[in-house]
């Protein structure tokens, strides 16, 4: 395994991502700026307590906190178990209760790379008619939404959706530094179009997602929920996307004409 960079370099990188000076971080973490400087330059090897204190004030994700600890010569303290682990059965059950409780409207759970983990039956509104290759696990929802073979051709406001999703993904890349997300961002950029999207309607509560489906134009707004006090790397990185009808016609469609579940959904239930 390739040895990681020194902990000081990693902490300095996180500090730069957060736009903080050494003095800013020192004040927030209640340590001296001299100590922060010594840690970053490698003159001082921080204790595990100090690593976690600095990471907390830098808002470092749990996965990266383990990386910082190992780089400083300490054991990782945050557990990371696969979602299939028996010890996470209760968490999986909670996720499925959330998704099923949102029916008849679409909802899904994704990991930190926007790969679908679970979905309810109503998610078929986004999956119907897409290229079968895009439905091979892991199904990436960012790619599915913007790829020409995904549901992008059915989006009535594709330009607005792109203008919202791409900067959001760019911020995630900048904050995480994850190469896989950077590659995904570059891929999605290549799908175009490059022209400026029309401005959103000021009366909209959030960016609407307008999609053509079975002869109807459906309109959604969505929310993203994360676990606020997760103590496992895997659980911290899960996000639940719930879609709500943005008009009466969309609500009626799902209440009266919701499609029967397809076999695809069995992989995510």
PDB file of C-alpha atoms in Angstrom:
ATOM      1  CA  UNK A   1       0.000   0.000   0.000  1.00  0.00           C
ATOM      2  CA  UNK A   2       1.327   3.432  -0.915  1.00  0.00           C
ATOM      3  CA  UNK A   3       2.271   5.487   2.116  1.00  0.00           C
ATOM      4  CA  UNK A   4       0.102   8.565   2.606  1.00  0.00           C
ATOM      5  CA  UNK A   5       1.401  12.087   2.817  1.00  0.00           C
ATOM      6  CA  UNK A   6       2.406  13.470   6.228  1.00  0.00           C
ATOM      7  CA  UNK A   7      -0.470  14.460   8.488  1.00  0.00           C
ATOM      8  CA  UNK A   8       0.695  18.088   8.451  1.00  0.00           C
ATOM      9  CA  UNK A   9       0.324  18.316   4.689  1.00  0.00           C
ATOM     10  CA  UNK A  10      -3.144  16.766   4.823  1.00  0.00           C
ATOM     11  CA  UNK A  11      -4.284  19.147   7.582  1.00  0.00           C
ATOM     12  CA  UNK A  12      -2.922  22.149   5.692  1.00  0.00           C
ATOM     13  CA  UNK A  13      -4.833  21.034   2.592  1.00  0.00           C
ATOM     14  CA  UNK A  14      -8.064  20.796   4.576  1.00  0.00           C
ATOM     15  CA  UNK A  15      -7.423  24.217   6.112  1.00  0.00           C
ATOM     16  CA  UNK A  16      -6.970  25.735   2.662  1.00  0.00           C
ATOM     17  CA  UNK A  17     -10.181  24.092   1.447  1.00  0.00           C
ATOM     18  CA  UNK A  18     -12.028  25.739   4.318  1.00  0.00           C
ATOM     19  CA  UNK A  19     -10.463  29.128   3.581  1.00  0.00           C
ATOM     20  CA  UNK A  20      -8.919  29.460   7.042  1.00  0.00           C
ATOM     21  CA  UNK A  21      -5.609  30.912   8.130  1.00  0.00           C
ATOM     22  CA  UNK A  22      -3.491  29.152  10.725  1.00  0.00           C
ATOM     23  CA  UNK A  23      -4.612  31.785  13.218  1.00  0.00           C
ATOM     24  CA  UNK A  24      -8.279  31.219  12.340  1.00  0.00           C
ATOM     25  CA  UNK A  25      -7.946  27.495  12.949  1.00  0.00           C
ATOM     26  CA  UNK A  26      -5.952  28.017  16.135  1.00  0.00           C
ATOM     27  CA  UNK A  27      -8.623  30.293  17.589  1.00  0.00           C
ATOM     28  CA  UNK A  28     -11.429  27.906  16.696  1.00  0.00           C
ATOM     29  CA  UNK A  29      -9.597  24.870  18.094  1.00  0.00           C
ATOM     30  CA  UNK A  30      -8.323  26.741  21.165  1.00  0.00           C
ATOM     31  CA  UNK A  31      -4.665  26.020  20.454  1.00  0.00           C
ATOM     32  CA  UNK A  32      -1.753  28.291  19.597  1.00  0.00           C
ATOM     33  CA  UNK A  33      -1.070  29.316  16.014  1.00  0.00           C
ATOM     34  CA  UNK A  34       2.517  28.224  16.658  1.00  0.00           C
ATOM     35  CA  UNK A  35       1.327  24.702  17.415  1.00  0.00           C
ATOM     36  CA  UNK A  36      -0.768  24.605  14.225  1.00  0.00           C
ATOM     37  CA  UNK A  37       2.280  25.772  12.273  1.00  0.00           C
ATOM     38  CA  UNK A  38       4.500  23.119  13.865  1.00  0.00           C
ATOM     39  CA  UNK A  39       1.965  20.385  13.061  1.00  0.00           C
ATOM     40  CA  UNK A  40       1.632  21.470   9.427  1.00  0.00           C
ATOM     41  CA  UNK A  41       5.404  21.683   8.879  1.00  0.00           C
ATOM     42  CA  UNK A  42       6.063  18.339  10.551  1.00  0.00           C
ATOM     43  CA  UNK A  43       8.012  19.769  13.486  1.00  0.00           C
ATOM     44  CA  UNK A  44       5.363  18.325  15.817  1.00  0.00           C
ATOM     45  CA  UNK A  45       3.505  15.031  15.458  1.00  0.00           C
ATOM     46  CA  UNK A  46       0.024  15.648  16.876  1.00  0.00           C
ATOM     47  CA  UNK A  47      -1.616  13.305  19.342  1.00  0.00           C
ATOM     48  CA  UNK A  48      -4.763  11.483  18.279  1.00  0.00           C
ATOM     49  CA  UNK A  49      -6.784  13.884  20.427  1.00  0.00           C
ATOM     50  CA  UNK A  50      -5.247  16.881  18.643  1.00  0.00           C
ATOM     51  CA  UNK A  51      -5.807  15.350  15.208  1.00  0.00           C
ATOM     52  CA  UNK A  52      -9.484  14.835  15.996  1.00  0.00           C
ATOM     53  CA  UNK A  53      -9.828  18.308  17.496  1.00  0.00           C
ATOM     54  CA  UNK A  54      -8.399  19.983  14.404  1.00  0.00           C
ATOM     55  CA  UNK A  55     -10.424  17.714  12.119  1.00  0.00           C
ATOM     56  CA  UNK A  56     -13.621  18.601  13.991  1.00  0.00           C
ATOM     57  CA  UNK A  57     -13.064  22.333  13.521  1.00  0.00           C
ATOM     58  CA  UNK A  58     -12.146  21.817   9.882  1.00  0.00           C
ATOM     59  CA  UNK A  59     -15.334  19.829   9.247  1.00  0.00           C
ATOM     60  CA  UNK A  60     -13.357  16.841   7.965  1.00  0.00           C
ATOM     61  CA  UNK A  61     -15.588  13.853   7.031  1.00  0.00           C
ATOM     62  CA  UNK A  62     -15.266  10.721   9.148  1.00  0.00           C
ATOM     63  CA  UNK A  63     -13.507   8.765   6.398  1.00  0.00           C
ATOM     64  CA  UNK A  64     -10.820  11.438   6.124  1.00  0.00           C
ATOM     65  CA  UNK A  65     -10.439  11.669   9.907  1.00  0.00           C
ATOM     66  CA  UNK A  66      -9.326   8.052   9.913  1.00  0.00           C
ATOM     67  CA  UNK A  67      -6.859   8.901   7.160  1.00  0.00           C
ATOM     68  CA  UNK A  68      -5.440  11.782   9.220  1.00  0.00           C
ATOM     69  CA  UNK A  69      -5.041   9.550  12.259  1.00  0.00           C
ATOM     70  CA  UNK A  70      -3.197   6.870  10.303  1.00  0.00           C
ATOM     71  CA  UNK A  71      -0.954   9.509   8.697  1.00  0.00           C
ATOM     72  CA  UNK A  72      -0.044  10.705  12.211  1.00  0.00           C
ATOM     73  CA  UNK A  73       0.823   7.167  13.302  1.00  0.00           C
ATOM     74  CA  UNK A  74      -2.382   6.462  15.237  1.00  0.00           C
ATOM     75  CA  UNK A  75      -5.067   3.851  14.839  1.00  0.00           C
ATOM     76  CA  UNK A  76      -8.331   4.874  13.163  1.00  0.00           C
ATOM     77  CA  UNK A  77     -11.162   5.400  15.621  1.00  0.00           C
ATOM     78  CA  UNK A  78     -14.242   5.628  13.386  1.00  0.00           C
ATOM     79  CA  UNK A  79     -15.713   2.337  12.219  1.00  0.00           C
ATOM     80  CA  UNK A  80     -16.264   1.669   8.532  1.00  0.00           C
ATOM     81  CA  UNK A  81     -18.420  -1.330   7.698  1.00  0.00           C
ATOM     82  CA  UNK A  82     -20.049  -2.292   4.404  1.00  0.00           C
ATOM     83  CA  UNK A  83     -23.742  -1.562   4.245  1.00  0.00           C
ATOM     84  CA  UNK A  84     -24.386  -5.316   4.022  1.00  0.00           C
ATOM     85  CA  UNK A  85     -22.779  -5.862   7.442  1.00  0.00           C
ATOM     86  CA  UNK A  86     -25.243  -7.540   9.856  1.00  0.00           C
ATOM     87  CA  UNK A  87     -24.493  -4.841  12.439  1.00  0.00           C
ATOM     88  CA  UNK A  88     -26.001  -2.246  10.066  1.00  0.00           C
ATOM     89  CA  UNK A  89     -29.250  -4.166   9.592  1.00  0.00           C
ATOM     90  CA  UNK A  90     -31.189  -1.697  11.740  1.00  0.00           C
ATOM     91  CA  UNK A  91     -29.801   1.215   9.724  1.00  0.00           C
ATOM     92  CA  UNK A  92     -30.839  -0.469   6.471  1.00  0.00           C
ATOM     93  CA  UNK A  93     -34.319  -1.018   7.865  1.00  0.00           C
ATOM     94  CA  UNK A  94     -34.589   2.651   8.811  1.00  0.00           C
ATOM     95  CA  UNK A  95     -33.533   3.666   5.307  1.00  0.00           C
ATOM     96  CA  UNK A  96     -36.149   1.438   3.718  1.00  0.00           C
ATOM     97  CA  UNK A  97     -38.841   2.757   6.075  1.00  0.00           C
ATOM     98  CA  UNK A  98     -37.970   6.293   5.003  1.00  0.00           C
ATOM     99  CA  UNK A  99     -38.079   5.418   1.306  1.00  0.00           C
ATOM    100  CA  UNK A 100     -41.288   3.406   1.481  1.00  0.00           C
ATOM    101  CA  UNK A 101     -42.887   6.009   3.702  1.00  0.00           C
ATOM    102  CA  UNK A 102     -42.401   8.557   0.925  1.00  0.00           C
ATOM    103  CA  UNK A 103     -44.407   6.541  -1.602  1.00  0.00           C
ATOM    104  CA  UNK A 104     -46.183   7.120  -3.912  1.00  0.00           C
ATOM    105  CA  UNK A 105     -43.508   9.739  -4.676  1.00  0.00           C
ATOM    106  CA  UNK A 106     -39.916   8.883  -5.667  1.00  0.00           C
ATOM    107  CA  UNK A 107     -37.150   8.597  -3.077  1.00  0.00           C
ATOM    108  CA  UNK A 108     -33.727   6.977  -3.103  1.00  0.00           C
ATOM    109  CA  UNK A 109     -30.558   6.628  -1.048  1.00  0.00           C
ATOM    110  CA  UNK A 110     -27.138   7.331  -2.557  1.00  0.00           C
ATOM    111  CA  UNK A 111     -23.545   7.059  -1.375  1.00  0.00           C
ATOM    112  CA  UNK A 112     -20.945   9.838  -1.442  1.00  0.00           C
ATOM    113  CA  UNK A 113     -20.317   9.265  -5.161  1.00  0.00           C
ATOM    114  CA  UNK A 114     -24.043   9.507  -6.032  1.00  0.00           C
ATOM    115  CA  UNK A 115     -24.359   5.774  -6.612  1.00  0.00           C
ATOM    116  CA  UNK A 116     -27.825   4.450  -5.832  1.00  0.00           C
ATOM    117  CA  UNK A 117     -28.045   2.154  -2.822  1.00  0.00           C
ATOM    118  CA  UNK A 118     -31.803   1.765  -2.350  1.00  0.00           C
ATOM    119  CA  UNK A 119     -34.917   3.195  -3.949  1.00  0.00           C
ATOM    120  CA  UNK A 120     -38.663   2.940  -3.620  1.00  0.00           C
ATOM    121  CA  UNK A 121     -40.950   1.734  -6.408  1.00  0.00           C
ATOM    122  CA  UNK A 122     -41.787   5.253  -7.632  1.00  0.00           C
ATOM    123  CA  UNK A 123     -38.186   5.774  -8.811  1.00  0.00           C
ATOM    124  CA  UNK A 124     -39.234   4.142 -12.096  1.00  0.00           C
ATOM    125  CA  UNK A 125     -40.269   7.592 -13.284  1.00  0.00           C
ATOM    126  CA  UNK A 126     -36.552   8.347 -13.736  1.00  0.00           C
ATOM    127  CA  UNK A 127     -35.493   4.899 -14.959  1.00  0.00           C
ATOM    128  CA  UNK A 128     -38.019   4.140 -17.675  1.00  0.00           C
ATOM    129  CA  UNK A 129     -36.543   4.107 -21.167  1.00  0.00           C
ATOM    130  CA  UNK A 130     -32.932   4.816 -20.193  1.00  0.00           C
ATOM    131  CA  UNK A 131     -29.979   3.012 -21.752  1.00  0.00           C
ATOM    132  CA  UNK A 132     -29.638  -0.420 -20.132  1.00  0.00           C
ATOM    133  CA  UNK A 133     -25.888   0.108 -19.720  1.00  0.00           C
ATOM    134  CA  UNK A 134     -26.587   2.973 -17.321  1.00  0.00           C
ATOM    135  CA  UNK A 135     -28.638   0.644 -15.122  1.00  0.00           C
ATOM    136  CA  UNK A 136     -25.743  -1.709 -14.467  1.00  0.00           C
ATOM    137  CA  UNK A 137     -24.613  -1.366 -10.831  1.00  0.00           C
ATOM    138  CA  UNK A 138     -23.405   0.918  -9.540  1.00  0.00           C
ATOM    139  CA  UNK A 139     -26.138   3.156 -10.953  1.00  0.00           C
ATOM    140  CA  UNK A 140     -24.892   6.724 -10.703  1.00  0.00           C
ATOM    141  CA  UNK A 141     -27.739   9.214 -10.387  1.00  0.00           C
ATOM    142  CA  UNK A 142     -25.702  12.208 -11.555  1.00  0.00           C
ATOM    143  CA  UNK A 143     -24.744  10.321 -14.712  1.00  0.00           C
ATOM    144  CA  UNK A 144     -28.272   9.004 -15.173  1.00  0.00           C
ATOM    145  CA  UNK A 145     -29.662  12.530 -15.018  1.00  0.00           C
ATOM    146  CA  UNK A 146     -27.268  14.229 -17.449  1.00  0.00           C
ATOM    147  CA  UNK A 147     -26.158  11.442 -19.814  1.00  0.00           C
ATOM    148  CA  UNK A 148     -27.816  11.563 -23.270  1.00  0.00           C
ATOM    149  CA  UNK A 149     -28.814   7.936 -22.771  1.00  0.00           C
ATOM    150  CA  UNK A 150     -30.305   8.623 -19.347  1.00  0.00           C
ATOM    151  CA  UNK A 151     -33.403  10.634 -18.583  1.00  0.00           C
ATOM    152  CA  UNK A 152     -31.819  13.914 -19.744  1.00  0.00           C
ATOM    153  CA  UNK A 153     -33.762  13.852 -23.066  1.00  0.00           C
ATOM    154  CA  UNK A 154     -36.997  13.788 -21.073  1.00  0.00           C
ATOM    155  CA  UNK A 155     -36.061  16.757 -18.881  1.00  0.00           C
ATOM    156  CA  UNK A 156     -37.957  19.856 -19.955  1.00  0.00           C
ATOM    157  CA  UNK A 157     -35.513  22.153 -18.129  1.00  0.00           C
ATOM    158  CA  UNK A 158     -32.262  20.275 -18.699  1.00  0.00           C
ATOM    159  CA  UNK A 159     -30.226  23.490 -18.860  1.00  0.00           C
ATOM    160  CA  UNK A 160     -31.418  24.611 -15.442  1.00  0.00           C
ATOM    161  CA  UNK A 161     -30.827  21.180 -13.919  1.00  0.00           C
ATOM    162  CA  UNK A 162     -27.284  21.067 -15.328  1.00  0.00           C
ATOM    163  CA  UNK A 163     -26.592  24.579 -14.070  1.00  0.00           C
ATOM    164  CA  UNK A 164     -27.635  23.468 -10.586  1.00  0.00           C
ATOM    165  CA  UNK A 165     -26.019  20.013 -10.424  1.00  0.00           C
ATOM    166  CA  UNK A 166     -22.618  20.749 -11.944  1.00  0.00           C
ATOM    167  CA  UNK A 167     -21.601  23.567  -9.552  1.00  0.00           C
ATOM    168  CA  UNK A 168     -22.858  21.439  -6.670  1.00  0.00           C
ATOM    169  CA  UNK A 169     -20.663  18.542  -7.800  1.00  0.00           C
ATOM    170  CA  UNK A 170     -17.728  20.927  -8.344  1.00  0.00           C
ATOM    171  CA  UNK A 171     -18.039  22.138  -4.748  1.00  0.00           C
ATOM    172  CA  UNK A 172     -18.089  18.541  -3.544  1.00  0.00           C
ATOM    173  CA  UNK A 173     -14.933  17.825  -5.554  1.00  0.00           C
ATOM    174  CA  UNK A 174     -13.214  20.889  -4.083  1.00  0.00           C
ATOM    175  CA  UNK A 175     -14.233  19.981  -0.543  1.00  0.00           C
ATOM    176  CA  UNK A 176     -13.344  16.289  -0.749  1.00  0.00           C
ATOM    177  CA  UNK A 177     -10.501  16.191  -3.259  1.00  0.00           C
ATOM    178  CA  UNK A 178     -11.767  12.762  -4.327  1.00  0.00           C
ATOM    179  CA  UNK A 179     -10.396  11.695  -7.751  1.00  0.00           C
ATOM    180  CA  UNK A 180     -13.492   9.615  -8.625  1.00  0.00           C
ATOM    181  CA  UNK A 181     -15.777  12.609  -8.148  1.00  0.00           C
ATOM    182  CA  UNK A 182     -13.428  14.791 -10.171  1.00  0.00           C
ATOM    183  CA  UNK A 183     -13.550  12.267 -13.028  1.00  0.00           C
ATOM    184  CA  UNK A 184     -17.349  12.168 -12.820  1.00  0.00           C
ATOM    185  CA  UNK A 185     -17.491  15.972 -12.965  1.00  0.00           C
ATOM    186  CA  UNK A 186     -15.295  16.063 -16.085  1.00  0.00           C
ATOM    187  CA  UNK A 187     -17.445  13.371 -17.692  1.00  0.00           C
ATOM    188  CA  UNK A 188     -20.683  15.235 -17.026  1.00  0.00           C
ATOM    189  CA  UNK A 189     -19.221  18.478 -18.366  1.00  0.00           C
ATOM    190  CA  UNK A 190     -18.626  16.774 -21.698  1.00  0.00           C
ATOM    191  CA  UNK A 191     -22.322  16.112 -22.242  1.00  0.00           C
ATOM    192  CA  UNK A 192     -23.172  19.802 -22.835  1.00  0.00           C
ATOM    193  CA  UNK A 193     -24.913  22.014 -23.670  1.00  0.00           C
ATOM    194  CA  UNK A 194     -22.657  24.940 -22.833  1.00  0.00           C
ATOM    195  CA  UNK A 195     -25.199  27.726 -23.356  1.00  0.00           C
ATOM    196  CA  UNK A 196     -26.549  29.698 -20.406  1.00  0.00           C
ATOM    197  CA  UNK A 197     -29.771  28.250 -18.946  1.00  0.00           C
ATOM    198  CA  UNK A 198     -32.879  30.391 -18.498  1.00  0.00           C
ATOM    199  CA  UNK A 199     -33.199  31.863 -15.001  1.00  0.00           C
ATOM    200  CA  UNK A 200     -35.486  30.034 -12.545  1.00  0.00           C
ATOM    201  CA  UNK A 201     -38.910  31.414 -11.770  1.00  0.00           C
ATOM    202  CA  UNK A 202     -38.636  33.601  -8.622  1.00  0.00           C
ATOM    203  CA  UNK A 203     -41.951  32.123  -7.480  1.00  0.00           C
ATOM    204  CA  UNK A 204     -40.485  28.591  -7.268  1.00  0.00           C
ATOM    205  CA  UNK A 205     -39.656  27.421  -3.735  1.00  0.00           C
ATOM    206  CA  UNK A 206     -36.705  25.446  -5.170  1.00  0.00           C
ATOM    207  CA  UNK A 207     -35.332  24.492  -8.558  1.00  0.00           C
ATOM    208  CA  UNK A 208     -38.097  22.457 -10.236  1.00  0.00           C
ATOM    209  CA  UNK A 209     -37.319  19.244 -12.080  1.00  0.00           C
ATOM    210  CA  UNK A 210     -39.653  18.973 -15.042  1.00  0.00           C
ATOM    211  CA  UNK A 211     -39.722  15.597 -16.736  1.00  0.00           C
ATOM    212  CA  UNK A 212     -41.882  14.075 -19.459  1.00  0.00           C
ATOM    213  CA  UNK A 213     -43.269  10.708 -18.440  1.00  0.00           C
ATOM    214  CA  UNK A 214     -45.959   8.605 -20.123  1.00  0.00           C
ATOM    215  CA  UNK A 215     -47.566  11.507 -21.915  1.00  0.00           C
ATOM    216  CA  UNK A 216     -47.555  13.806 -18.879  1.00  0.00           C
ATOM    217  CA  UNK A 217     -45.226  16.544 -17.742  1.00  0.00           C
ATOM    218  CA  UNK A 218     -44.345  15.976 -14.107  1.00  0.00           C
ATOM    219  CA  UNK A 219     -42.773  18.606 -11.911  1.00  0.00           C
ATOM    220  CA  UNK A 220     -40.808  17.907  -8.713  1.00  0.00           C
ATOM    221  CA  UNK A 221     -38.762  19.636  -6.104  1.00  0.00           C
ATOM    222  CA  UNK A 222     -36.367  17.547  -4.053  1.00  0.00           C
ATOM    223  CA  UNK A 223     -34.756  17.510  -0.630  1.00  0.00           C
ATOM    224  CA  UNK A 224     -31.566  15.805   0.535  1.00  0.00           C
ATOM    225  CA  UNK A 225     -31.333  14.335   4.025  1.00  0.00           C
ATOM    226  CA  UNK A 226     -28.247  12.993   5.801  1.00  0.00           C
ATOM    227  CA  UNK A 227     -27.758  11.403   9.198  1.00  0.00           C
ATOM    228  CA  UNK A 228     -26.706  14.205  11.518  1.00  0.00           C
ATOM    229  CA  UNK A 229     -24.998  12.063  14.167  1.00  0.00           C
ATOM    230  CA  UNK A 230     -23.631   9.045  12.314  1.00  0.00           C
ATOM    231  CA  UNK A 231     -20.775   7.170  14.007  1.00  0.00           C
ATOM    232  CA  UNK A 232     -19.913   4.945  11.067  1.00  0.00           C
ATOM    233  CA  UNK A 233     -18.164   6.119   7.902  1.00  0.00           C
ATOM    234  CA  UNK A 234     -20.623   4.308   5.639  1.00  0.00           C
ATOM    235  CA  UNK A 235     -23.697   5.795   7.328  1.00  0.00           C
ATOM    236  CA  UNK A 236     -22.285   9.325   7.361  1.00  0.00           C
ATOM    237  CA  UNK A 237     -21.843   9.193   3.589  1.00  0.00           C
ATOM    238  CA  UNK A 238     -25.422   8.144   2.803  1.00  0.00           C
ATOM    239  CA  UNK A 239     -27.866  10.764   1.568  1.00  0.00           C
ATOM    240  CA  UNK A 240     -31.607  10.324   1.015  1.00  0.00           C
ATOM    241  CA  UNK A 241     -33.125  12.198  -1.916  1.00  0.00           C
ATOM    242  CA  UNK A 242     -36.881  12.651  -1.683  1.00  0.00           C
ATOM    243  CA  UNK A 243     -38.916  14.101  -4.551  1.00  0.00           C
ATOM    244  CA  UNK A 244     -42.134  16.014  -3.897  1.00  0.00           C
ATOM    245  CA  UNK A 245     -44.807  17.018  -6.411  1.00  0.00           C
ATOM    246  CA  UNK A 246     -44.450  20.699  -7.251  1.00  0.00           C
ATOM    247  CA  UNK A 247     -47.950  21.033  -8.696  1.00  0.00           C
ATOM    248  CA  UNK A 248     -51.388  19.461  -8.391  1.00  0.00           C
ATOM    249  CA  UNK A 249     -51.137  17.636 -11.723  1.00  0.00           C
ATOM    250  CA  UNK A 250     -48.019  15.757 -10.600  1.00  0.00           C
ATOM    251  CA  UNK A 251     -49.613  14.851  -7.272  1.00  0.00           C
ATOM    252  CA  UNK A 252     -52.695  13.506  -9.054  1.00  0.00           C
ATOM    253  CA  UNK A 253     -50.555  11.463 -11.437  1.00  0.00           C
ATOM    254  CA  UNK A 254     -48.897   9.572  -8.614  1.00  0.00           C
ATOM    255  CA  UNK A 255     -52.033   9.187  -6.570  1.00  0.00           C
ATOM    256  CA  UNK A 256     -54.097   7.788  -9.431  1.00  0.00           C
ATOM    257  CA  UNK A 257     -51.721   6.459 -12.110  1.00  0.00           C
ATOM    258  CA  UNK A 258     -48.559   5.334 -10.287  1.00  0.00           C
ATOM    259  CA  UNK A 259     -46.786   2.689 -12.335  1.00  0.00           C
ATOM    260  CA  UNK A 260     -46.370  -0.883 -11.113  1.00  0.00           C
ATOM    261  CA  UNK A 261     -42.830  -1.655  -9.839  1.00  0.00           C
ATOM    262  CA  UNK A 262     -40.357  -3.094 -12.319  1.00  0.00           C
ATOM    263  CA  UNK A 263     -37.848  -5.874 -11.700  1.00  0.00           C
ATOM    264  CA  UNK A 264     -35.040  -3.305 -11.642  1.00  0.00           C
ATOM    265  CA  UNK A 265     -36.182  -2.089  -8.270  1.00  0.00           C
ATOM    266  CA  UNK A 266     -35.600  -5.496  -6.695  1.00  0.00           C
ATOM    267  CA  UNK A 267     -31.871  -4.706  -6.643  1.00  0.00           C
ATOM    268  CA  UNK A 268     -32.466  -1.694  -4.471  1.00  0.00           C
ATOM    269  CA  UNK A 269     -35.090  -2.921  -2.006  1.00  0.00           C
TER     270      UNK A 269
END
